PDB file of C-alpha atoms in Angstrom:
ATOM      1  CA  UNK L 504      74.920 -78.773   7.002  1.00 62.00           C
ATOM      2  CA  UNK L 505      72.633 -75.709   6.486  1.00 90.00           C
ATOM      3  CA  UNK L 506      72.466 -73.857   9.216  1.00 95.00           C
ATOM      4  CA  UNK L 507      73.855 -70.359   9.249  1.00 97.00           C
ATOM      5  CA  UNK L 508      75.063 -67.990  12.020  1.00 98.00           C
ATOM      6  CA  UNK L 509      75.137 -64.271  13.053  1.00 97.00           C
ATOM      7  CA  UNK L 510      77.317 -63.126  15.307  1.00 98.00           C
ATOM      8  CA  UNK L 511      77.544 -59.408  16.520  1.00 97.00           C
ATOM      9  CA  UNK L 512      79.021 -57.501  18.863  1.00 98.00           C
ATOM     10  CA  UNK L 513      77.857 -54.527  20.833  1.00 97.00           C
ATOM     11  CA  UNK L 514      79.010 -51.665  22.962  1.00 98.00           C
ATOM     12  CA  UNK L 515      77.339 -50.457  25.528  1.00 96.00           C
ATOM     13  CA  UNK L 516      78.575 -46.955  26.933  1.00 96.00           C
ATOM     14  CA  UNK L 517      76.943 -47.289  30.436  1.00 94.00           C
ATOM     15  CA  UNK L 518      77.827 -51.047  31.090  1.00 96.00           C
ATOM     16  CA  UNK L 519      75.918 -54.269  29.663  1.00 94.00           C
ATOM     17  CA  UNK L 520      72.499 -54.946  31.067  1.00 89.00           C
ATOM     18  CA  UNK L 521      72.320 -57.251  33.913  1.00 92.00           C
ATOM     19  CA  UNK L 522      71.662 -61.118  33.638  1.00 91.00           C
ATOM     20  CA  UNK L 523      67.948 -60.716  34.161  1.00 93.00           C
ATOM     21  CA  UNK L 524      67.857 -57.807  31.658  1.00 89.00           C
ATOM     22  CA  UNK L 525      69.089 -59.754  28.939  1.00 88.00           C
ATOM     23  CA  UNK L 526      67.158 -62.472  29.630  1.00 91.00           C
ATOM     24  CA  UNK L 527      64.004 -60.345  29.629  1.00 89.00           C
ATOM     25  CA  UNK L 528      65.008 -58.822  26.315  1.00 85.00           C
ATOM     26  CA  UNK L 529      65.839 -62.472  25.316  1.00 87.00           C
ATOM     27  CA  UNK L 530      61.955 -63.373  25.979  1.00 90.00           C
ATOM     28  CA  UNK L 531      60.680 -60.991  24.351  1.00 85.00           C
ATOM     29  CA  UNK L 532      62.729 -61.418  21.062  1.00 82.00           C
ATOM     30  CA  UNK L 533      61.986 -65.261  20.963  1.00 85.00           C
ATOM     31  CA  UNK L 534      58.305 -64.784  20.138  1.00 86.00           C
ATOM     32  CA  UNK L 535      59.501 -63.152  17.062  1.00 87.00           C
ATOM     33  CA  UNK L 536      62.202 -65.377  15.939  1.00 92.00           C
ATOM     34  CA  UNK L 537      62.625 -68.603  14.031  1.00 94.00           C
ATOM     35  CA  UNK L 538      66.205 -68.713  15.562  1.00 95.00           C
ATOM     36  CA  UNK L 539      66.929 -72.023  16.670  1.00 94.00           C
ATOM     37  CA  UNK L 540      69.270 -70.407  19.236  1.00 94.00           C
ATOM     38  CA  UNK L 541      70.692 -67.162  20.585  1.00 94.00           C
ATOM     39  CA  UNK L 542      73.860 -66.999  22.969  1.00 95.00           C
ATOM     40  CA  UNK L 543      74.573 -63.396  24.585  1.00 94.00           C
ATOM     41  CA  UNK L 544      77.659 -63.059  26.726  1.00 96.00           C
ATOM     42  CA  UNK L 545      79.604 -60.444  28.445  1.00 96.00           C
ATOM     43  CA  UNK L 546      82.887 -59.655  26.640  1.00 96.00           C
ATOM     44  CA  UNK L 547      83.599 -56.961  29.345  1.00 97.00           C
ATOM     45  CA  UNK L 548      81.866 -54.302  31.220  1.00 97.00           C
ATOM     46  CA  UNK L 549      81.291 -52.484  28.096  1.00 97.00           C
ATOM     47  CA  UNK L 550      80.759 -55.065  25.296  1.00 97.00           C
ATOM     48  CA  UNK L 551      78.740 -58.039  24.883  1.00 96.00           C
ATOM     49  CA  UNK L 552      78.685 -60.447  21.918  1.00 97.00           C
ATOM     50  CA  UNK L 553      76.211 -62.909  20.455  1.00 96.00           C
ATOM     51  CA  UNK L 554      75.233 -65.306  17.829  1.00 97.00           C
ATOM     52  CA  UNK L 555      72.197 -66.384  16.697  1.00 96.00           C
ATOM     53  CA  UNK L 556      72.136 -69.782  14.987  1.00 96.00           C
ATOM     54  CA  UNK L 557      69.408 -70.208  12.196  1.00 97.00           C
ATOM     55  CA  UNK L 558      68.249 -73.820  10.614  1.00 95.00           C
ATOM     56  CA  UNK L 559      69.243 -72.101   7.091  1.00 95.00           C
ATOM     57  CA  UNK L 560      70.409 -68.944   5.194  1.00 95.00           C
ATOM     58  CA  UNK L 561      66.386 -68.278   3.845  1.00 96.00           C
ATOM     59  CA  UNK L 562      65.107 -68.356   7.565  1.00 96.00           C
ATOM     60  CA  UNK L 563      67.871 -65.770   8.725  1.00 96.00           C
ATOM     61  CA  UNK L 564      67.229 -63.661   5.283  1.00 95.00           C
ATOM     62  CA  UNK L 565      63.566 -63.516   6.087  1.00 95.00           C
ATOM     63  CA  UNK L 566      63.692 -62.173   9.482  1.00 94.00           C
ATOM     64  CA  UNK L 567      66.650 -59.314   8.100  1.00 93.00           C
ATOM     65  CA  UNK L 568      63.820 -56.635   8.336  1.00 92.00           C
ATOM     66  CA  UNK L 569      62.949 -57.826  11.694  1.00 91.00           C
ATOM     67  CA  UNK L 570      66.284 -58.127  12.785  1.00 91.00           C
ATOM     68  CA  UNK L 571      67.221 -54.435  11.552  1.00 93.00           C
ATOM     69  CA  UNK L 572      64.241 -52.889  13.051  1.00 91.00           C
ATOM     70  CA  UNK L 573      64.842 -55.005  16.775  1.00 87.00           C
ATOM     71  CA  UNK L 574      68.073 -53.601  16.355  1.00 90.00           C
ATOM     72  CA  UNK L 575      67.328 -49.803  15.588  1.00 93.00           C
ATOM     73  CA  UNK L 576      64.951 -49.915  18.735  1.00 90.00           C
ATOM     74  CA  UNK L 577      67.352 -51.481  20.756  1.00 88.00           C
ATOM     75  CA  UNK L 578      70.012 -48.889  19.486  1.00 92.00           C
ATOM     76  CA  UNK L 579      68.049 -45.910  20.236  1.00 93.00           C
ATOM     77  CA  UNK L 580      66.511 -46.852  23.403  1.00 91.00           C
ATOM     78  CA  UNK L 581      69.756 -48.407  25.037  1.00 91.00           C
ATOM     79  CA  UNK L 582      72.069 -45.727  23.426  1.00 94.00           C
ATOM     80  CA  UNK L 583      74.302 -48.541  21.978  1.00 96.00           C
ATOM     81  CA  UNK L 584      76.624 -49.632  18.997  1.00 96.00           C
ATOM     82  CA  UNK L 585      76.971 -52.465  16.799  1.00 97.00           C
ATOM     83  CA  UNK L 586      81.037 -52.585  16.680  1.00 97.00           C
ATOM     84  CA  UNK L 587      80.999 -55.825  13.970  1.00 97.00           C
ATOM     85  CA  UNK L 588      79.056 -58.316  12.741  1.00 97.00           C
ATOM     86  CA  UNK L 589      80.147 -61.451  10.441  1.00 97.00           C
ATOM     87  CA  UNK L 590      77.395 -63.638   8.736  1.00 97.00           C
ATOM     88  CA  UNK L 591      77.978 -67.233   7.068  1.00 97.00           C
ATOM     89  CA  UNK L 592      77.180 -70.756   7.141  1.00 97.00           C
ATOM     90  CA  UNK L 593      78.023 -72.882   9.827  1.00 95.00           C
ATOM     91  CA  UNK L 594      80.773 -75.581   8.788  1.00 94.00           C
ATOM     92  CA  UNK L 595      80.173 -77.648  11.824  1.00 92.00           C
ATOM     93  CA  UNK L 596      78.759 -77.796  14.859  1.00 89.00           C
ATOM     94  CA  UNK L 597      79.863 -80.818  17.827  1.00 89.00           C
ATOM     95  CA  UNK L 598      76.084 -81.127  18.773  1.00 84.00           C
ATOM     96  CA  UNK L 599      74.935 -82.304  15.729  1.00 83.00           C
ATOM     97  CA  UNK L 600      77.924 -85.144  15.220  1.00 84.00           C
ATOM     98  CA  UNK L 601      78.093 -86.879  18.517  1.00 79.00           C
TER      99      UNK L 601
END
C-alpha cells in the first residue's frame, strides 16, 4: 500500500465552525486538492482534528506549498492554531481489504 496520511489538529479560540462552515471550507479546498479524502471532526468545542488521505507520498509532497499557504490563510483569517500534526504512510486501511 502507498497511500499516505496527514493528520492535524487545530484549536480554535472562539469555538469550531459550524457543520455547514466546514463543509463550505471543505468545497472550496477540494477544487485544489488531489486528496483522495479529507475527514474533519469535532474533538471538542475548541479543537477539531482531521486527516487527509493521499493515493501516495509524491501527491501529498506536491501539494506541501499549497497546503502551507491554505493553512496560513486559514490561520490568519480564523485566528487559529495548528496544536500537532503527524505525517506517514498508511499501513492499512479496512476499505481496501474487504
Amino acid at each position: 500500500m502507498s497511500k499516505y496520511a496527514i493528520y492535524t489538529k487545530w484549536f480554535w479560540p472562539n469555538g469550531i465552525p459550524t457543520k455547514e462552515s466546514a463543509e463550505k471550507s471543505m468545497r472550496e479546498f477540494s477544487d485544489k486538492t488531489n486528496a483522495e479524502d479529507v475527514l474533519w471532526w469535532r474533538a471538542d468545542d475548541n479543537h477539531h482534528q482531521s486527516v487527509i488521505i493521499f493515493s501516495s507520498e509524491e501527491i501529498a509532497n506536491k501539494e506541501m506549498e499549497m497546503r502551507q499557504s491554505h493553512r496560513k490563510k486559514s490561520t490568519e483569517e480564523h485566528e487559529i492554531k495548528m496544536v500537532e500534526e503527524f505525517v506517514g504512510p498508511v499501513l492499512a486501511q479496512l476499505s481496501s481489504i474487504k
